[in-house]
Amino acid sequence: MTIQAVRGTRDILPDEIPAWHRIEAAARDLLARYGYREIRTPVFEETELFARGIGVETDIVSKEMYTFADRDGGSLTLRPEATAGIVRAVIEHNLMNADPALKVYALGPMFRRERPQKGRYRQFHQLDVEAFGFTSPTIDAEVIELALAYLDACGVTEHELVLNSVGDRHCRPAYVERLRAALRDRAPSMCADCRRRADTNPLRVLDCKVPEDQATIETLPRITDHLCDACADHFAEVRRQLELLGVPYRLSHRLVRGLDYYVRTTFEVTSTALGAQSSVLGGGRYDGLVKDLGGPDVAGIGFAVGLERLALLVPAGDGAPRCDVFLVPLAKAALDRALRLQRELRQAGLRAMLDPEGRSFKSRMKQADKLGARFVAIMGDDEIARGAWTVRDMARSEQQDVPEERVLDHLKEKANG
Ligand code: ATP
Ligand code: MG
């Protein structure tokens, strides 16, 4: 039996790579404009970090982590998300000392043992954006505007921003108790997940997707009606600034997000073009997290973009040509000249190729076509006798004789012109 990729993982094949390059280049370019620098942390960490940083009650920690015993008995976990590892690094290297307003981003694979389906994988990739040390609602609005600007930069236009505030340590506990109380007589008629969560993690009931539960959920108390003054003011200012910046949004009191650490602003961007797994990115504010993980008491806010889902939304490129010059040395004596010319063309920055197997003329012209070669340079016996290459401009279907000593400059000019 041949070995296949592990269930829930997928290969990103060369034909898909242009979309990925576009996504990655757009991230680097845009984030630099907003003052972010890249950080790269390991793909595995101590299990404890995620248990503490994400919350034991979450789906991620309770059932989705790839956790394994290290040979010396320690417990390690493949990162299911990037924030906890970044916070660990920020604390470990005292990054806040050097930069009390720290903006970082990371790109890389994440691992969650979920049920594989379209748009949901066990190894997937995220762009993760984090800003530490900012408490003002201005940064919430900036981060949200940045998330949308990023989708724009990737050519993705069909999407919706959903916004909520989940309160903070002062007002949320009382709200959660209200919710728990309201669920006491409602939960028994709800789905099994809701029945369990009504007790362990009532907030999670709000993002239940089971159709039969929806009407009941609508009758539950809404967090936005129970925010303390400070949270209500913060949220009002975030919304005012989004309006100022011309960023449209939809409020949803049910957007509580999967991780325990969020406070105040939470947001998500969805796209109907994605079908069932419609969430492209999600994020929010997590002011207590750095302190909880043993660092200074600094605020944090960020978001993570699912790159597989984003790649599905990126408009297909026009199949950019992969070859500038395809060399066709026909005569045996022409091969050495072609090899030298190929090297010089590559040094000059052009994508130059030839067929080292020396197949038939017809087959080589087919290869050139397949590669989208812009120019084909041919040298047979006649050309050797004349000391020239026949250079064919494929788009124009024109060809001309170019003396050997001129051919490098000629091709450079044509290809760059
Ligand atoms: P979902 O509601 O789809 O499960 P989530 O709330 O678990 O998403 P986050 O943890 O906020 O997602 O991750 C941010 C983004 O990462 C999501 O919006 C999604 O685009 C992407 N993502 C999350 N899990 C997966 C997965 N298993 N496979 C592919 N992409 C994923
Ligand atoms: Mg999830």
Tab-separated table of C-alpha atoms and ligand atoms in Angstrom:
chain	number	residue	atom	x	y	z
A	1	MET	CA	0.000	0.000	0.000
A	2	THR	CA	1.291	3.438	-0.811
A	3	ILE	CA	1.442	5.883	2.064
A	4	GLN	CA	-0.920	8.849	1.979
A	5	ALA	CA	-1.021	12.158	3.800
A	6	VAL	CA	-2.404	11.882	7.327
A	7	ARG	CA	-6.174	12.461	7.590
A	8	GLY	CA	-6.935	16.119	8.051
A	9	THR	CA	-3.617	17.287	6.596
A	10	ARG	CA	-3.109	18.430	3.046
A	11	ASP	CA	-0.362	19.208	0.614
A	12	ILE	CA	-0.175	22.697	-0.774
A	13	LEU	CA	0.793	21.936	-4.355
A	14	PRO	CA	2.831	24.158	-6.682
A	15	ASP	CA	-0.277	25.321	-8.563
A	16	GLU	CA	-1.719	26.712	-5.314
A	17	ILE	CA	1.480	28.417	-4.235
A	18	PRO	CA	0.918	31.705	-6.108
A	19	ALA	CA	-2.155	32.357	-3.921
A	20	TRP	CA	-0.123	31.566	-0.792
A	21	HIS	CA	2.719	33.831	-1.877
A	22	ARG	CA	0.230	36.600	-2.460
A	23	ILE	CA	-1.272	36.126	0.999
A	24	GLU	CA	2.131	36.062	2.676
A	25	ALA	CA	3.533	39.014	0.735
A	26	ALA	CA	0.412	41.075	1.448
A	27	ALA	CA	0.781	40.295	5.156
A	28	ARG	CA	4.423	41.368	5.331
A	29	ASP	CA	3.842	44.498	3.314
A	30	LEU	CA	0.690	45.665	5.081
A	31	LEU	CA	1.749	44.810	8.627
A	32	ALA	CA	4.979	46.752	8.222
A	33	ARG	CA	2.855	49.790	7.312
A	34	TYR	CA	1.002	49.438	10.616
A	35	GLY	CA	4.211	49.076	12.626
A	36	TYR	CA	4.254	45.304	13.166
A	37	ARG	CA	7.368	43.129	13.161
A	38	GLU	CA	7.522	39.393	12.635
A	39	ILE	CA	8.096	36.885	15.422
A	40	ARG	CA	8.644	33.143	14.958
A	41	THR	CA	8.010	30.814	17.867
A	42	PRO	CA	8.322	26.992	18.029
A	43	VAL	CA	5.454	24.791	16.815
A	44	PHE	CA	5.465	22.878	20.099
A	45	GLU	CA	5.377	24.122	23.668
A	46	GLU	CA	4.853	22.784	27.173
A	47	THR	CA	1.263	21.526	27.406
A	48	GLU	CA	0.793	23.623	30.539
A	49	LEU	CA	1.132	26.813	28.495
A	50	PHE	CA	-1.988	26.076	26.460
A	51	ALA	CA	-3.949	24.711	29.401
A	52	ARG	CA	-3.338	27.969	31.263
A	53	GLY	CA	-3.351	30.322	28.281
A	54	ILE	CA	-6.405	29.073	26.405
A	55	GLY	CA	-8.550	27.684	29.211
A	56	VAL	CA	-9.296	24.082	30.188
A	57	GLU	CA	-12.977	24.502	29.432
A	58	THR	CA	-12.462	25.341	25.772
A	59	ASP	CA	-12.965	22.887	22.908
A	60	ILE	CA	-9.343	23.347	21.957
A	61	VAL	CA	-7.901	22.287	25.269
A	62	SER	CA	-10.553	19.740	26.210
A	63	LYS	CA	-10.541	17.773	22.970
A	64	GLU	CA	-8.487	19.170	20.105
A	65	MET	CA	-4.859	19.277	21.193
A	66	TYR	CA	-2.092	17.061	19.876
A	67	THR	CA	-0.412	16.292	23.171
A	68	PHE	CA	2.369	13.781	23.619
A	69	ALA	CA	4.759	12.641	26.303
A	70	ASP	CA	8.325	13.692	25.716
A	71	ARG	CA	10.983	11.031	26.240
A	72	ASP	CA	11.910	12.498	29.592
A	73	GLY	CA	8.332	12.404	30.823
A	74	GLY	CA	7.363	16.027	30.148
A	75	SER	CA	4.150	16.805	28.283
A	76	LEU	CA	4.377	18.686	25.001
A	77	THR	CA	1.655	19.975	22.678
A	78	LEU	CA	1.662	21.035	19.038
A	79	ARG	CA	0.423	24.587	19.110
A	80	PRO	CA	-3.316	24.856	18.384
A	81	GLU	CA	-3.060	28.670	18.100
A	82	ALA	CA	-0.300	31.240	18.173
A	83	THR	CA	-1.172	33.709	20.921
A	84	ALA	CA	-0.084	31.612	23.923
A	85	GLY	CA	3.368	30.916	22.432
A	86	ILE	CA	3.852	34.551	21.488
A	87	VAL	CA	2.879	35.700	24.974
A	88	ARG	CA	5.312	33.171	26.419
A	89	ALA	CA	8.079	34.584	24.219
A	90	VAL	CA	7.167	38.184	25.092
A	91	ILE	CA	7.502	37.361	28.783
A	92	GLU	CA	10.590	35.153	28.450
A	93	HIS	CA	12.524	37.798	26.522
A	94	ASN	CA	11.121	40.822	28.347
A	95	LEU	CA	10.072	42.250	25.017
A	96	MET	CA	7.820	44.788	26.721
A	97	ASN	CA	10.821	46.430	28.380
A	98	ALA	CA	12.385	47.404	25.099
A	99	ASP	CA	9.060	48.191	23.480
A	100	PRO	CA	6.113	49.032	25.763
A	101	ALA	CA	3.892	49.250	22.698
A	102	LEU	CA	4.762	45.986	21.038
A	103	LYS	CA	3.260	44.984	17.712
A	104	VAL	CA	4.133	41.559	16.332
A	105	TYR	CA	2.813	39.057	13.822
A	106	ALA	CA	3.474	35.425	13.018
A	107	LEU	CA	2.744	33.112	10.099
A	108	GLY	CA	2.739	29.358	10.403
A	109	PRO	CA	1.038	26.014	10.941
A	110	MET	CA	-1.370	25.213	13.800
A	111	PHE	CA	-2.646	21.804	14.869
A	112	ARG	CA	-6.094	20.821	16.115
A	113	ARG	CA	-7.605	17.377	16.154
A	114	GLU	CA	-11.020	18.363	14.851
A	115	ARG	CA	-13.275	16.439	12.526
A	116	PRO	CA	-11.753	17.018	9.100
A	117	GLN	CA	-14.072	18.582	6.534
A	118	LYS	CA	-13.931	21.211	3.849
A	119	GLY	CA	-12.232	24.289	5.336
A	120	ARG	CA	-11.292	22.433	8.519
A	121	TYR	CA	-7.983	20.639	8.794
A	122	ARG	CA	-5.862	19.119	11.527
A	123	GLN	CA	-2.827	21.044	10.336
A	124	PHE	CA	-3.752	24.465	9.029
A	125	HIS	CA	-2.070	27.841	8.800
A	126	GLN	CA	-2.709	31.175	10.409
A	127	LEU	CA	-1.541	34.719	10.196
A	128	ASP	CA	-1.541	35.910	13.767
A	129	VAL	CA	-1.420	39.606	14.670
A	130	GLU	CA	-0.885	40.814	18.250
A	131	ALA	CA	-0.517	44.248	19.831
A	132	PHE	CA	0.607	44.467	23.475
A	133	GLY	CA	0.480	47.431	25.830
A	134	PHE	CA	-2.442	49.295	24.265
A	135	THR	CA	-5.557	49.885	26.336
A	136	SER	CA	-7.259	52.581	24.307
A	137	PRO	CA	-10.246	51.747	22.073
A	138	THR	CA	-8.278	53.371	19.260
A	139	ILE	CA	-6.144	50.267	18.931
A	140	ASP	CA	-9.226	48.028	18.826
A	141	ALA	CA	-10.514	50.042	15.892
A	142	GLU	CA	-7.085	50.065	14.248
A	143	VAL	CA	-6.622	46.320	14.598
A	144	ILE	CA	-10.075	45.655	13.157
A	145	GLU	CA	-9.501	48.087	10.299
A	146	LEU	CA	-6.144	46.366	9.683
A	147	ALA	CA	-7.825	42.944	9.491
A	148	LEU	CA	-10.169	44.234	6.799
A	149	ALA	CA	-7.411	46.085	4.969
A	150	TYR	CA	-5.554	42.786	4.874
A	151	LEU	CA	-8.462	40.998	3.222
A	152	ASP	CA	-8.658	43.856	0.718
A	153	ALA	CA	-4.947	43.545	0.010
A	154	CYS	CA	-5.518	39.858	-0.749
A	155	GLY	CA	-8.236	40.785	-3.246
A	156	VAL	CA	-11.035	39.447	-1.039
A	157	THR	CA	-14.098	41.665	-1.121
A	158	GLU	CA	-17.069	39.526	-0.115
A	159	HIS	CA	-17.079	39.480	3.672
A	160	GLU	CA	-18.835	40.686	6.778
A	161	LEU	CA	-17.391	42.024	10.025
A	162	VAL	CA	-19.203	40.889	13.157
A	163	LEU	CA	-18.556	42.754	16.395
A	164	ASN	CA	-19.345	42.316	20.068
A	165	SER	CA	-18.122	43.159	23.545
A	166	VAL	CA	-17.912	40.362	26.105
A	167	GLY	CA	-17.267	42.627	29.097
A	168	ASP	CA	-14.428	42.172	31.531
A	169	ARG	CA	-13.614	40.802	34.955
A	170	HIS	CA	-15.878	43.362	36.556
A	171	CYS	CA	-19.066	42.821	34.635
A	172	ARG	CA	-18.844	39.432	32.973
A	173	PRO	CA	-19.035	37.189	36.064
A	174	ALA	CA	-22.390	38.700	37.046
A	175	TYR	CA	-23.636	38.306	33.479
A	176	VAL	CA	-22.503	34.682	33.359
A	177	GLU	CA	-24.464	34.044	36.542
A	178	ARG	CA	-27.562	35.593	34.968
A	179	LEU	CA	-27.021	33.384	31.954
A	180	ARG	CA	-26.602	30.321	34.132
A	181	ALA	CA	-29.813	31.174	35.949
A	182	ALA	CA	-31.691	31.738	32.704
A	183	LEU	CA	-30.425	28.422	31.397
A	184	ARG	CA	-31.501	26.465	34.443
A	185	ASP	CA	-35.024	25.845	33.167
A	186	ARG	CA	-34.209	26.206	29.453
A	187	ALA	CA	-31.188	23.903	29.104
A	188	PRO	CA	-33.018	20.578	29.638
A	189	SER	CA	-34.793	21.092	26.280
A	190	MET	CA	-31.564	22.018	24.462
A	191	CYS	CA	-28.869	19.923	22.746
A	192	ALA	CA	-26.420	17.792	24.724
A	193	ASP	CA	-23.572	20.291	24.272
A	194	CYS	CA	-25.729	23.132	25.583
A	195	ARG	CA	-26.898	21.053	28.544
A	196	ARG	CA	-23.308	20.428	29.531
A	197	ARG	CA	-22.166	23.983	28.858
A	198	ALA	CA	-25.094	25.506	30.727
A	199	ASP	CA	-23.185	24.434	33.756
A	200	THR	CA	-19.485	24.341	32.831
A	201	ASN	CA	-19.263	27.282	30.441
A	202	PRO	CA	-22.606	29.032	29.858
A	203	LEU	CA	-21.120	31.600	27.445
A	204	ARG	CA	-20.434	28.811	24.965
A	205	VAL	CA	-24.166	28.143	24.697
A	206	LEU	CA	-24.389	31.388	22.745
A	207	ASP	CA	-22.476	29.998	19.788
A	208	CYS	CA	-24.429	26.769	19.564
A	209	LYS	CA	-25.317	26.138	15.908
A	210	VAL	CA	-28.056	23.524	16.444
A	211	PRO	CA	-31.171	24.870	14.613
A	212	GLU	CA	-33.682	23.713	17.265
A	213	ASP	CA	-31.842	25.693	19.974
A	214	GLN	CA	-31.814	29.009	18.166
A	215	ALA	CA	-35.193	30.286	19.338
A	216	THR	CA	-34.307	29.540	22.964
A	217	ILE	CA	-30.949	31.256	22.658
A	218	GLU	CA	-32.644	34.406	21.411
A	219	THR	CA	-34.505	34.624	24.732
A	220	LEU	CA	-31.320	34.576	26.838
A	221	PRO	CA	-29.983	37.758	28.473
A	222	ARG	CA	-27.546	39.717	26.290
A	223	ILE	CA	-24.101	40.657	27.488
A	224	THR	CA	-24.260	44.055	25.851
A	225	ASP	CA	-27.168	44.934	28.164
A	226	HIS	CA	-25.030	44.111	31.203
A	227	LEU	CA	-21.689	45.806	30.519
A	228	CYS	CA	-20.174	47.947	33.266
A	229	ASP	CA	-19.752	51.644	32.438
A	230	ALA	CA	-16.082	51.306	31.535
A	231	CYS	CA	-16.734	48.425	29.111
A	232	ALA	CA	-19.787	50.149	27.642
A	233	ASP	CA	-17.795	53.352	27.042
A	234	HIS	CA	-14.918	51.424	25.513
A	235	PHE	CA	-17.263	49.582	23.172
A	236	ALA	CA	-19.079	52.766	22.161
A	237	GLU	CA	-15.767	54.407	21.277
A	238	VAL	CA	-14.592	51.394	19.220
A	239	ARG	CA	-17.815	51.577	17.236
A	240	ARG	CA	-17.569	55.342	16.821
A	241	GLN	CA	-14.027	55.046	15.463
A	242	LEU	CA	-14.962	52.223	13.089
A	243	GLU	CA	-17.693	54.474	11.737
A	244	LEU	CA	-15.193	57.311	11.477
A	245	LEU	CA	-12.903	55.060	9.437
A	246	GLY	CA	-15.769	53.901	7.247
A	247	VAL	CA	-15.622	50.278	8.391
A	248	PRO	CA	-19.068	48.638	8.215
A	249	TYR	CA	-19.931	46.057	10.873
A	250	ARG	CA	-22.797	44.020	12.244
A	251	LEU	CA	-23.303	43.718	16.003
A	252	SER	CA	-23.872	40.249	17.378
A	253	HIS	CA	-24.368	39.728	21.091
A	254	ARG	CA	-23.690	36.050	20.455
A	255	LEU	CA	-20.111	36.437	19.292
A	256	VAL	CA	-18.261	35.150	22.356
A	257	ARG	CA	-15.418	33.358	20.513
A	258	GLY	CA	-13.836	30.093	21.482
A	259	LEU	CA	-11.117	31.129	23.899
A	260	ASP	CA	-11.602	31.985	27.542
A	261	TYR	CA	-9.204	34.868	27.637
A	262	TYR	CA	-11.134	37.439	25.631
A	263	VAL	CA	-12.350	40.632	27.312
A	264	ARG	CA	-14.287	43.539	25.862
A	265	THR	CA	-13.973	43.666	22.076
A	266	THR	CA	-14.421	40.461	20.094
A	267	PHE	CA	-14.759	40.298	16.336
A	268	GLU	CA	-14.914	37.909	13.475
A	269	VAL	CA	-14.981	38.216	9.705
A	270	THR	CA	-17.075	35.731	7.790
A	271	SER	CA	-17.628	35.105	4.130
A	272	THR	CA	-20.668	33.404	2.670
A	273	ALA	CA	-18.433	32.248	-0.186
A	274	LEU	CA	-16.885	29.734	2.233
A	275	GLY	CA	-20.003	27.687	2.940
A	276	ALA	CA	-20.375	26.057	6.344
A	277	GLN	CA	-16.950	27.012	7.731
A	278	SER	CA	-17.566	30.675	7.060
A	279	SER	CA	-15.192	32.291	9.539
A	280	VAL	CA	-12.064	33.709	7.873
A	281	LEU	CA	-10.588	35.433	10.887
A	282	GLY	CA	-11.353	36.074	14.493
A	283	GLY	CA	-9.893	37.992	17.339
A	284	GLY	CA	-10.362	40.241	20.279
A	285	ARG	CA	-8.891	41.829	23.349
A	286	TYR	CA	-7.166	39.717	26.017
A	287	ASP	CA	-5.967	42.163	28.652
A	288	GLY	CA	-5.367	39.652	31.443
A	289	LEU	CA	-3.508	37.005	29.510
A	290	VAL	CA	0.081	38.228	29.796
A	291	LYS	CA	-0.290	38.577	33.550
A	292	ASP	CA	-2.012	35.194	33.858
A	293	LEU	CA	0.965	33.604	32.166
A	294	GLY	CA	3.385	35.192	34.616
A	295	GLY	CA	4.257	38.428	32.827
A	296	PRO	CA	3.619	42.109	33.484
A	297	ASP	CA	0.054	43.402	33.633
A	298	VAL	CA	-0.187	44.666	30.067
A	299	ALA	CA	-3.107	44.757	27.674
A	300	GLY	CA	-3.259	42.692	24.520
A	301	ILE	CA	-5.387	42.558	21.405
A	302	GLY	CA	-5.076	40.570	18.217
A	303	PHE	CA	-6.610	38.316	15.626
A	304	ALA	CA	-5.842	35.183	13.644
A	305	VAL	CA	-6.628	34.628	9.976
A	306	GLY	CA	-7.168	31.095	8.677
A	307	LEU	CA	-4.985	30.992	5.595
A	308	GLU	CA	-6.537	27.899	3.968
A	309	ARG	CA	-9.912	29.634	4.047
A	310	LEU	CA	-8.378	32.904	2.876
A	311	ALA	CA	-6.620	31.100	-0.002
A	312	LEU	CA	-10.019	29.791	-1.147
A	313	LEU	CA	-11.225	33.390	-1.419
A	314	VAL	CA	-8.206	34.853	-3.173
A	315	PRO	CA	-9.050	35.383	-6.843
A	316	ALA	CA	-7.195	32.936	-9.090
A	317	GLY	CA	-4.121	34.541	-10.623
A	318	ASP	CA	-3.808	34.736	-14.397
A	319	GLY	CA	-1.316	31.860	-14.432
A	320	ALA	CA	1.777	34.050	-14.550
A	321	PRO	CA	4.377	32.716	-17.037
A	322	ARG	CA	7.078	30.666	-15.372
A	323	CYS	CA	9.705	31.149	-18.048
A	324	ASP	CA	11.186	34.174	-19.778
A	325	VAL	CA	13.484	32.409	-22.194
A	326	PHE	CA	13.376	28.783	-23.275
A	327	LEU	CA	16.538	27.699	-25.051
A	328	VAL	CA	16.415	25.103	-27.786
A	329	PRO	CA	19.897	23.967	-28.795
A	330	LEU	CA	19.271	21.560	-31.663
A	331	ALA	CA	22.756	20.898	-32.965
A	332	LYS	CA	25.028	19.026	-30.579
A	333	ALA	CA	27.570	21.825	-30.734
A	334	ALA	CA	24.882	24.290	-29.640
A	335	LEU	CA	24.367	22.701	-26.227
A	336	ASP	CA	27.510	24.187	-24.659
A	337	ARG	CA	26.566	27.662	-25.882
A	338	ALA	CA	23.057	27.211	-24.583
A	339	LEU	CA	24.314	26.154	-21.163
A	340	ARG	CA	26.520	29.243	-20.939
A	341	LEU	CA	23.742	31.525	-22.162
A	342	GLN	CA	21.263	29.946	-19.738
A	343	ARG	CA	23.598	30.710	-16.845
A	344	GLU	CA	24.133	34.303	-17.983
A	345	LEU	CA	20.398	34.857	-18.395
A	346	ARG	CA	19.728	33.537	-14.896
A	347	GLN	CA	22.469	35.748	-13.489
A	348	ALA	CA	20.767	38.657	-15.220
A	349	GLY	CA	17.604	37.843	-13.285
A	350	LEU	CA	15.661	36.091	-16.050
A	351	ARG	CA	13.934	32.746	-15.745
A	352	ALA	CA	15.810	30.697	-18.332
A	353	MET	CA	15.302	27.003	-19.019
A	354	LEU	CA	16.127	24.302	-21.511
A	355	ASP	CA	15.416	20.626	-21.915
A	356	PRO	CA	18.506	18.777	-20.715
A	357	GLU	CA	17.097	15.518	-22.102
A	358	GLY	CA	17.390	16.878	-25.627
A	359	ARG	CA	13.972	15.652	-26.815
A	360	SER	CA	12.566	16.342	-30.289
A	361	PHE	CA	12.044	19.915	-31.481
A	362	LYS	CA	8.301	19.467	-31.362
A	363	SER	CA	8.362	18.201	-27.795
A	364	ARG	CA	10.593	21.055	-26.680
A	365	MET	CA	8.302	23.639	-28.232
A	366	LYS	CA	5.459	22.022	-26.309
A	367	GLN	CA	7.416	22.355	-23.074
A	368	ALA	CA	8.085	26.016	-23.841
A	369	ASP	CA	4.382	26.505	-24.366
A	370	LYS	CA	3.480	24.775	-21.149
A	371	LEU	CA	5.896	26.955	-19.201
A	372	GLY	CA	4.424	30.044	-20.836
A	373	ALA	CA	7.837	30.956	-22.253
A	374	ARG	CA	7.855	34.505	-23.538
A	375	PHE	CA	10.843	33.945	-25.815
A	376	VAL	CA	12.296	30.847	-27.394
A	377	ALA	CA	15.889	30.912	-28.671
A	378	ILE	CA	16.775	28.196	-31.157
A	379	MET	CA	20.192	27.146	-32.434
A	380	GLY	CA	20.491	24.432	-35.071
A	381	ASP	CA	23.180	23.781	-37.710
A	382	ASP	CA	22.156	26.805	-39.794
A	383	GLU	CA	22.360	29.125	-36.791
A	384	ILE	CA	25.765	27.745	-35.808
A	385	ALA	CA	26.994	28.448	-39.318
A	386	ARG	CA	25.678	32.029	-39.076
A	387	GLY	CA	26.879	32.497	-35.476
A	388	ALA	CA	23.377	33.553	-34.423
A	389	TRP	CA	20.300	32.488	-32.451
A	390	THR	CA	16.830	32.472	-33.897
A	391	VAL	CA	14.809	34.313	-31.250
A	392	ARG	CA	11.064	33.843	-31.325
A	393	ASP	CA	8.762	36.267	-29.547
A	394	MET	CA	5.945	33.912	-28.580
A	395	ALA	CA	3.258	36.505	-27.912
A	396	ARG	CA	3.830	38.276	-31.205
A	397	SER	CA	4.631	35.161	-33.237
A	398	GLU	CA	7.630	36.986	-34.699
A	399	GLN	CA	11.145	35.744	-35.036
A	400	GLN	CA	14.491	37.285	-35.784
A	401	ASP	CA	18.142	36.418	-36.123
A	402	VAL	CA	20.275	37.682	-33.249
A	403	PRO	CA	24.086	37.395	-33.431
A	404	GLU	CA	25.529	35.379	-30.553
A	405	GLU	CA	27.462	38.273	-29.073
A	406	ARG	CA	24.277	40.362	-28.946
A	407	VAL	CA	21.848	37.725	-27.765
A	408	LEU	CA	22.216	38.224	-24.013
A	409	ASP	CA	21.595	41.974	-24.201
A	410	HIS	CA	18.840	41.477	-26.719
A	411	LEU	CA	16.954	39.030	-24.501
A	412	LYS	CA	17.494	41.172	-21.420
A	413	GLU	CA	16.056	44.195	-23.175
A	414	LYS	CA	13.115	42.311	-24.606
A	415	ALA	CA	12.266	40.454	-21.441
A	416	ASN	CA	12.475	43.521	-19.216
A	417	GLY	CA	10.958	45.903	-21.738
B	1	ATP	P1	-14.300	27.969	13.808
B	1	ATP	O1	-15.479	28.655	14.392
B	1	ATP	O2	-14.351	27.881	12.304
B	1	ATP	O3	-13.978	26.670	14.484
B	1	ATP	P2	-12.373	29.162	15.540
B	1	ATP	O4	-13.140	30.146	16.322
B	1	ATP	O5	-12.028	27.852	16.143
B	1	ATP	O6	-13.074	28.923	14.116
B	1	ATP	P3	-9.939	30.621	15.746
B	1	ATP	O7	-9.384	29.756	16.803
B	1	ATP	O8	-10.392	31.972	16.070
B	1	ATP	O9	-11.079	29.828	14.988
B	1	ATP	O10	-8.919	30.696	14.519
B	1	ATP	C1	-8.956	31.785	13.594
B	1	ATP	C2	-9.196	31.287	12.196
B	1	ATP	O11	-8.439	30.120	11.916
B	1	ATP	C3	-10.626	30.864	11.916
B	1	ATP	O12	-11.400	31.967	11.613
B	1	ATP	C4	-10.467	29.951	10.730
B	1	ATP	O13	-10.365	30.722	9.521
B	1	ATP	C5	-9.134	29.320	10.981
B	1	ATP	N1	-9.282	27.953	11.505
B	1	ATP	C6	-9.584	27.576	12.769
B	1	ATP	N2	-9.602	26.238	12.876
B	1	ATP	C7	-9.287	25.752	11.635
B	1	ATP	C8	-9.121	24.438	11.083
B	1	ATP	N3	-9.267	23.354	11.826
B	1	ATP	N4	-8.783	24.332	9.774
B	1	ATP	C9	-8.622	25.419	9.009
B	1	ATP	N5	-8.754	26.680	9.470
B	1	ATP	C10	-9.085	26.849	10.755
B	2	MG	MG	-12.902	25.973	16.184
